[in-house]
Each structure stands twice: as structure tokens, then as C-alpha cells.
XYZ file of C-alpha atoms in Angstrom:
409
model
C -37.116 -76.085 -3.378
C -34.374 -78.710 -3.217
C -31.877 -78.297 -0.408
C -28.466 -78.700 -2.023
C -26.390 -77.195 0.672
C -28.299 -77.639 3.921
C -28.652 -80.732 6.025
C -32.111 -82.120 6.929
C -32.947 -82.648 10.532
C -32.346 -86.416 10.107
C -29.084 -85.799 8.532
C -27.913 -83.467 11.394
C -28.889 -86.213 13.928
C -26.816 -88.641 12.080
C -23.722 -86.418 12.047
C -24.210 -85.269 15.598
C -24.187 -88.953 16.693
C -20.827 -89.472 14.751
C -19.319 -86.597 16.681
C -20.675 -87.767 20.049
C -19.406 -91.298 19.353
C -15.969 -89.935 18.520
C -15.722 -88.222 21.955
C -17.101 -91.321 23.737
C -14.290 -93.473 22.373
C -11.492 -91.073 23.538
C -9.224 -91.806 26.564
C -10.166 -90.137 29.781
C -6.965 -88.183 29.357
C -7.740 -87.026 25.738
C -9.012 -83.632 24.845
C -12.673 -83.820 23.950
C -14.338 -81.798 21.224
C -16.687 -80.457 23.924
C -13.601 -79.178 25.900
C -12.833 -76.599 23.240
C -11.863 -73.064 24.257
C -12.317 -70.613 21.363
C -12.252 -66.815 21.648
C -14.460 -66.026 18.771
C -17.500 -67.307 16.964
C -18.238 -70.934 16.285
C -16.998 -71.790 12.717
C -19.305 -72.596 9.832
C -20.368 -76.138 9.130
C -19.158 -77.192 12.546
C -21.391 -80.225 12.341
C -18.993 -81.742 9.720
C -15.872 -79.901 11.012
C -15.542 -80.517 14.794
C -13.437 -77.718 16.486
C -10.007 -79.118 15.872
C -10.750 -80.344 12.411
C -11.745 -76.687 11.637
C -8.342 -75.606 13.122
C -6.659 -77.914 10.529
C -8.502 -76.121 7.729
C -7.437 -72.751 9.049
C -3.791 -73.884 9.047
C -3.565 -75.619 5.703
C -5.504 -72.970 3.744
C -3.728 -69.863 5.115
C -1.344 -67.987 2.823
C 1.792 -68.975 4.600
C 1.293 -72.747 4.486
C 2.522 -73.144 0.898
C 5.861 -71.549 1.872
C 6.832 -74.617 3.914
C 7.957 -76.103 0.503
C 10.957 -73.778 0.071
C 12.095 -73.379 3.631
C 15.218 -75.139 4.907
C 14.846 -77.849 7.440
C 18.585 -78.252 8.296
C 20.614 -77.974 5.124
C 20.524 -74.913 2.938
C 22.368 -74.423 -0.436
C 21.753 -78.008 -1.581
C 20.126 -78.888 -4.869
C 19.276 -82.300 -3.570
C 15.804 -83.799 -3.718
C 16.539 -86.172 -0.870
C 17.310 -83.431 1.633
C 14.453 -82.673 3.866
C 12.482 -79.410 3.508
C 10.152 -77.946 6.137
C 7.048 -79.145 4.325
C 7.949 -82.759 4.628
C 9.011 -82.290 8.220
C 5.582 -81.154 9.374
C 3.909 -84.081 7.568
C 6.276 -86.550 9.316
C 5.542 -85.015 12.564
C 1.771 -85.202 11.891
C 2.017 -88.902 10.926
C 4.232 -90.000 13.875
C 2.022 -88.085 16.278
C -1.232 -89.452 14.912
C 0.258 -92.981 15.223
C 1.000 -92.475 18.888
C -2.280 -90.620 19.392
C -4.393 -93.358 17.798
C -2.831 -95.991 20.086
C -3.395 -93.807 23.204
C -6.980 -92.957 22.024
C -6.278 -89.234 21.844
C -7.924 -86.503 19.683
C -6.303 -86.992 16.205
C -7.812 -83.731 14.744
C -6.106 -81.754 17.551
C -2.817 -83.559 16.948
C -2.950 -82.891 13.227
C -3.673 -79.225 13.788
C -0.779 -78.736 16.100
C 1.593 -80.730 13.970
C 0.837 -79.026 10.676
C 1.002 -75.531 12.345
C 3.881 -75.870 14.659
C 6.607 -74.613 12.301
C 4.599 -71.943 10.388
C 6.793 -69.162 12.053
C 10.139 -70.716 10.892
C 12.418 -68.357 9.003
C 14.316 -68.946 5.756
C 17.477 -70.853 6.263
C 16.292 -72.854 9.304
C 17.559 -72.419 12.775
C 20.511 -70.236 11.597
C 18.115 -67.924 9.859
C 16.071 -67.748 13.105
C 19.198 -67.064 15.108
C 20.190 -64.213 12.849
C 16.749 -62.724 12.579
C 16.550 -62.760 16.406
C 19.820 -60.833 16.628
C 18.530 -58.109 14.295
C 15.168 -57.887 16.145
C 16.872 -57.752 19.548
C 19.337 -55.098 18.592
C 16.737 -52.927 16.781
C 14.136 -53.043 19.415
C 16.757 -52.076 22.083
C 18.107 -49.286 19.969
C 14.557 -47.782 19.470
C 12.949 -48.402 22.789
C 15.675 -49.280 25.337
C 14.048 -52.734 25.775
C 15.138 -55.926 24.211
C 12.662 -58.267 22.375
C 13.474 -61.714 21.121
C 12.350 -63.665 18.095
C 11.750 -67.465 18.322
C 10.095 -69.448 15.503
C 7.507 -71.249 17.780
C 6.469 -67.938 19.297
C 6.115 -66.565 15.875
C 4.049 -69.510 14.803
C 1.508 -68.641 17.484
C 1.697 -64.940 16.445
C 0.923 -65.672 12.917
C -2.483 -67.362 13.954
C -3.333 -65.328 16.986
C -2.267 -61.808 15.801
C -1.429 -61.549 12.141
C -4.104 -63.840 10.637
C -6.517 -63.707 13.544
C -7.400 -67.206 12.621
C -9.901 -68.009 15.441
C -7.857 -71.153 16.403
C -8.628 -72.902 19.669
C -6.678 -72.377 22.741
C -5.581 -75.970 22.709
C -4.154 -75.755 19.194
C -2.361 -72.491 19.955
C -0.876 -73.809 23.128
C 0.448 -76.882 21.426
C 2.072 -74.697 18.663
C 3.636 -72.211 21.032
C 4.972 -74.978 23.351
C 6.101 -77.361 20.803
C 9.815 -76.428 21.113
C 11.470 -79.793 21.007
C 15.186 -78.858 21.031
C 15.585 -80.543 24.448
C 14.612 -84.094 25.134
C 12.656 -85.047 28.347
C 11.852 -88.461 29.651
C 8.357 -87.434 30.583
C 5.892 -84.931 29.164
C 2.757 -83.826 30.878
C 0.286 -80.920 30.030
C 0.282 -77.529 31.727
C -2.695 -75.982 33.408
C -3.225 -73.221 30.857
C -7.003 -72.669 30.521
C -7.673 -69.052 29.191
C -6.745 -66.790 26.397
C -5.845 -64.123 28.843
C -3.100 -66.396 30.283
C -2.029 -67.380 26.725
C -1.567 -63.800 25.593
C 0.402 -62.927 28.728
C 2.658 -65.921 28.145
C 3.030 -64.960 24.469
C 4.271 -61.441 25.392
C 6.630 -62.905 28.008
C 8.171 -64.944 25.217
C 9.176 -61.764 23.484
C 10.510 -59.847 26.588
C 12.280 -62.566 28.592
C 15.063 -64.493 26.796
C 14.478 -68.255 26.689
C 11.143 -67.981 28.471
C 9.600 -70.070 25.641
C 11.823 -73.023 26.655
C 9.864 -73.310 29.987
C 6.562 -73.910 28.247
C 4.395 -76.997 28.183
C 1.362 -77.696 25.955
C -1.878 -77.679 27.827
C -3.077 -80.926 26.412
C -1.647 -84.431 26.070
C -2.135 -84.153 22.323
C 0.288 -81.199 22.382
C 2.782 -83.236 24.334
C 2.442 -86.038 21.641
C 3.423 -83.573 18.968
C 6.280 -82.196 20.895
C 7.932 -85.552 21.296
C 6.941 -86.468 17.671
C 8.909 -83.421 16.474
C 11.996 -84.905 17.924
C 11.335 -88.395 16.640
C 10.854 -86.952 13.181
C 14.011 -85.057 12.979
C 16.416 -87.194 14.998
C 16.868 -89.909 12.389
C 16.072 -87.724 9.430
C 18.841 -85.219 10.303
C 21.215 -88.196 10.400
C 19.959 -89.246 7.031
C 20.449 -85.810 5.635
C 23.934 -85.631 7.035
C 24.696 -88.786 5.054
C 22.969 -87.386 1.862
C 25.163 -84.221 1.963
C 28.325 -86.401 2.685
C 28.885 -84.786 6.039
C 29.218 -88.170 7.768
C 30.882 -91.372 6.565
C 28.882 -94.553 5.915
C 30.505 -96.141 8.861
C 29.411 -93.369 11.220
C 25.953 -93.340 9.630
C 25.609 -97.068 10.380
C 27.015 -96.947 13.857
C 24.807 -98.977 16.185
C 22.325 -97.584 18.755
C 19.724 -98.942 21.101
C 16.971 -97.075 19.226
C 18.264 -98.216 15.820
C 20.393 -96.949 13.020
C 18.045 -96.436 10.036
C 15.585 -93.640 10.264
C 12.527 -96.088 10.026
C 13.894 -98.080 12.935
C 14.520 -94.964 15.036
C 10.988 -93.836 14.301
C 9.334 -97.235 14.944
C 11.352 -98.063 18.198
C 10.733 -94.652 19.822
C 7.085 -94.701 18.885
C 6.577 -98.223 20.351
C 8.551 -97.393 23.503
C 6.477 -94.213 24.078
C 3.178 -96.153 23.658
C 4.276 -98.896 25.854
C 5.029 -96.473 28.697
C 2.066 -94.197 28.168
C -1.016 -96.446 27.848
C -3.828 -95.096 30.234
C -1.338 -92.597 31.729
C -1.839 -88.793 32.074
C 1.609 -88.128 30.637
C 3.906 -89.394 27.909
C 6.928 -91.462 29.074
C 9.900 -93.461 27.693
C 12.256 -95.927 29.352
C 15.368 -94.355 30.743
C 17.733 -96.140 28.256
C 15.632 -95.099 25.291
C 15.413 -91.480 26.507
C 19.182 -91.341 26.909
C 19.896 -92.801 23.520
C 17.459 -90.510 21.722
C 18.967 -87.528 23.671
C 22.491 -88.538 22.640
C 21.572 -89.018 19.040
C 20.072 -85.434 18.921
C 23.083 -83.976 20.683
C 25.516 -85.591 18.353
C 23.531 -84.467 15.308
C 23.605 -80.801 16.754
C 27.352 -81.092 17.094
C 27.716 -82.140 13.507
C 25.268 -79.558 12.187
C 25.104 -76.379 14.351
C 28.466 -76.547 16.019
C 30.488 -77.392 12.956
C 32.577 -74.545 11.574
C 32.326 -75.786 7.938
C 28.511 -75.947 8.270
C 28.128 -72.566 9.886
C 30.557 -70.690 7.772
C 28.312 -70.103 4.660
C 25.605 -68.598 6.912
C 28.127 -66.242 8.692
C 29.773 -65.174 5.350
C 26.703 -64.552 3.386
C 23.254 -64.771 5.124
C 24.226 -62.801 8.252
C 25.401 -59.636 6.470
C 22.409 -59.921 4.155
C 19.887 -60.356 7.089
C 21.273 -57.328 8.907
C 21.260 -55.124 5.919
C 17.827 -56.232 4.652
C 16.429 -55.698 8.119
C 17.889 -52.146 8.144
C 16.663 -51.452 4.698
C 13.174 -52.436 5.577
C 13.163 -50.321 8.701
C 14.164 -47.361 6.621
C 11.426 -48.117 4.127
C 8.897 -47.896 6.951
C 10.280 -44.744 8.311
C 10.374 -43.024 4.887
C 7.007 -44.443 3.803
C 8.591 -46.109 0.753
C 5.473 -47.733 -0.728
C 7.400 -49.088 -3.692
C 9.465 -51.408 -1.307
C 8.838 -55.202 -1.544
C 8.028 -54.870 2.159
C 4.772 -53.016 1.339
C 4.119 -54.502 -2.165
C 4.559 -58.069 -1.260
C 3.743 -58.174 2.463
C 2.113 -55.270 4.273
C -0.297 -54.519 1.367
C -0.914 -58.134 0.473
C -4.736 -58.340 0.153
C -4.988 -61.004 2.846
C -2.791 -59.067 5.302
C -3.608 -55.422 4.636
C -6.449 -55.358 7.213
C -3.992 -56.676 9.869
C -1.404 -54.004 9.414
C -3.419 -50.878 8.478
C -6.449 -49.158 9.874
C -9.242 -47.675 7.721
C -7.210 -44.530 7.105
C -4.260 -46.537 5.742
C -2.178 -45.881 8.886
C 0.184 -48.665 10.088
C -1.069 -50.478 13.197
C 1.896 -52.544 14.177
C 5.295 -51.634 15.476
C 7.987 -51.227 12.800
C 10.248 -53.912 14.195
C 7.292 -56.445 14.296
C 6.380 -55.647 10.686
C 9.927 -56.219 9.495
C 10.421 -59.331 11.480
C 7.107 -60.715 10.416
C 7.950 -60.028 6.644
C 11.408 -61.624 6.834
C 10.257 -64.568 8.790
C 7.602 -65.481 6.245
C 10.119 -65.562 3.384
C 11.240 -68.702 1.693
C 14.930 -69.231 1.169
C 14.711 -68.320 -2.552
C 12.634 -65.262 -2.026
C 15.141 -63.966 0.575
C 17.980 -64.303 -1.913
C 15.990 -62.781 -4.685
C 14.777 -59.715 -2.824
C 18.398 -59.118 -1.651
C 19.467 -59.236 -5.351
C 16.619 -57.018 -6.466
C 17.447 -54.373 -3.818
C 21.290 -54.823 -4.253
C 21.514 -55.210 -0.438
C 25.053 -56.615 -0.481
C 26.193 -57.874 -3.817
C 29.497 -59.142 -2.353
C 27.691 -61.238 0.247
C 25.328 -62.588 -2.465
C 28.350 -63.686 -4.542
C 29.457 -65.769 -1.575
C 26.401 -67.902 -1.673
C 27.332 -71.238 -3.311
C 24.927 -74.063 -4.014
C 25.874 -77.603 -4.180
C 24.674 -79.055 -7.398
C 23.052 -82.442 -7.997
C 26.365 -83.751 -9.448
C 28.863 -82.383 -6.912
């Protein structure tokens, strides 16, 4: 009988040699495929999908990946094809990180997995949505249990794969995703000593119970460090470009000179080159002091223009904040009353892919009510959030305050 879907012994030897050669060509500081730490079974077809390549497949084929497309990166409420969405951002991070990783002879599969999965836990409406959901989660958990819990998108990204989907990702990929938070720039990035899932699960829980605990974390591989710095490289110049596209900065300000460059392409190229120059055959990633300071200042200036600007923040405070609070409360009530007709159940909890994660064989809910509500809202796209609020008449006055900038404004 012809073997259509099985490799012969000779074919297996050929493929094994390819995988062995890949590991032999990696840097001594790289993460080898043989170093993999996985809590569950070995994946199918691992001979053609080494461990971190398998992680990439788990990430891009999961039901939440498609939702990157309609999630805000920085600017919500704009009908503008030139403004960055979350889907483009993770691709840019992946490409930048693989460029650095190739030059440093690191594991490109691991880099791609971390890069494509790192923002999976982001909420609708970007960092403002994340901030508002965390407020609701903290207030509700404290009211119900007397203990505060905190929501952060990088922590939720890890929760999606580790807890909700039980995706059997490697420890190295999960660590990179959890510790990717690149809101603060450092001159040097070095891996942590995390080596077991027991440690990882303890750290994950600490991120929920201790405010800002997640900001202390470092990835446990050099590949994870590459993604972390690439996250900043990807958004530093692109945020600036988006500010220009939405007419939030003048052309003169957009073109103001910097050491690392003015155009997004120059910023990306210059910081990549400087990082590679300072990191060849090193156990950590490094930049020159002047480059580090200029990148840090650019990101700080962008944050001032975006997140600390009253005109930018006002639409979120006037519309999304009251909607988030009331939708959160409504979903909590739906759980308490067992309202199975609620979108919370119809579209999320009882989704065929997720049902086994949230219910036992008797149909009883397995997860805490606040976790279910936070999980469901975090996975929403911007448009779905608005539509579900309209469908449930959560706050018609707040909905009327949402104004979109058209293509011709």
C-alpha cells in the first residue's frame, strides 16, 4: 500500500539531519530546539515542525488570532487605512526581531512565535481599553472577594495560551509573551533564569495579585529579549507616523531631526544595526548609550502626545469608559442570573472551541465570574464592543458620543 502521509526511514533521516544542522548553526547563546520545555505531549509531525515552529502554528491558528485585524494599536475612531492596527504591529515586530535574530544566529522559530503571540491579550481600544478594563476588574474583584486583582494585556496573552486554550506552548514561548512588556526602554536586555512551569504559573498569578509585578519580568531566552526590544522599535517610529497621519503633529515636528532618524524606516534600520553591532557573540542585547537615550526620548515624547494629551484621551473618557463599566456589570449580572441568552454565553463561553475550558461535563462554570467577564471583553474587537453595547442598549447616550473621523475629514 502506498504511503501517502507517512515518511519512510530514509526520509526521516533526511529531515532529522535538517533539524540537527539548524541547531548546530545557532549561537552558543541561542535557544536550541533540544532545550525545549513543554508541559504536555510532543506535537504531531514534530519532525517537520520543530518545537517552536509548532508554537507558531498554535498561535496563528487559534480562534483569537484573526481578531488582531480590528483591534486598535494606538488610534481608535479613525477610518483611515494608513493608521496601524494590531495585526500589522505584530507582523512588524516579527520581521524586525527575525532580522536581529538572524544576524545574531538565534532561533528564528522561537522569535516568530513570541512576536506573533505577544499582543494576543490586548483589549479593544488599545492601551486605554486595557486601562479601563483593569479598573473594572480591580473594583469588581475587590468588591466580591476583598482582594484586588489586576488586568494587563501581556499577562492576559499568556493566560489565553496557558489557561483558556491550553495550547501546549513551550515554556520559552510563554515566557517571552508574558515578559514582552516594552513600555519602558532599557539599554541592556538579558534573559532571566526561569526554567520550570511551576515557577511560570506562580509568576503568572503574582501578576494578577501584585500591581505592576509584570513590569519586573524578563524573558527567559535571548530570543524573548529580541522580541521585547523589537516591540519598541516597531512602534516608536510607527506611532510617530500615525500621529502625522491623523494630523496630531505638524509636518515640521514630524520631520524634526534625531540621532536615530526621522523616517520610520530610518529609525527601524538604525536601531536594528546599533543593536546588532553591540550584541554580536554576547549573552545580552545592548545599544550605545546615545542611541538608547534617543529611542527612549522619542517614545516618551510620543506617549506625551498620545496618552497624556487631553484631546486624545477625552473620547475614551466620555464614551468607552462608561460603556466598559456598564458592560462589565451587565455581564456579571448575566452570570449570576444564568442568562444563557446573553452574548457573553452565546458568543463566548459556549463557543464550541471554548466551552470545554469554561464548563465541566455537567455544564457548570469552572472559572471565576470576574475572569470570565474580563476574558470575554478582552477578546473583543473594537467594532464588536460597540455593536454589543448597541445590541444590549448598555448606554445609548455614551454610544452617541462615539464619533469616527471619516476618510475625508
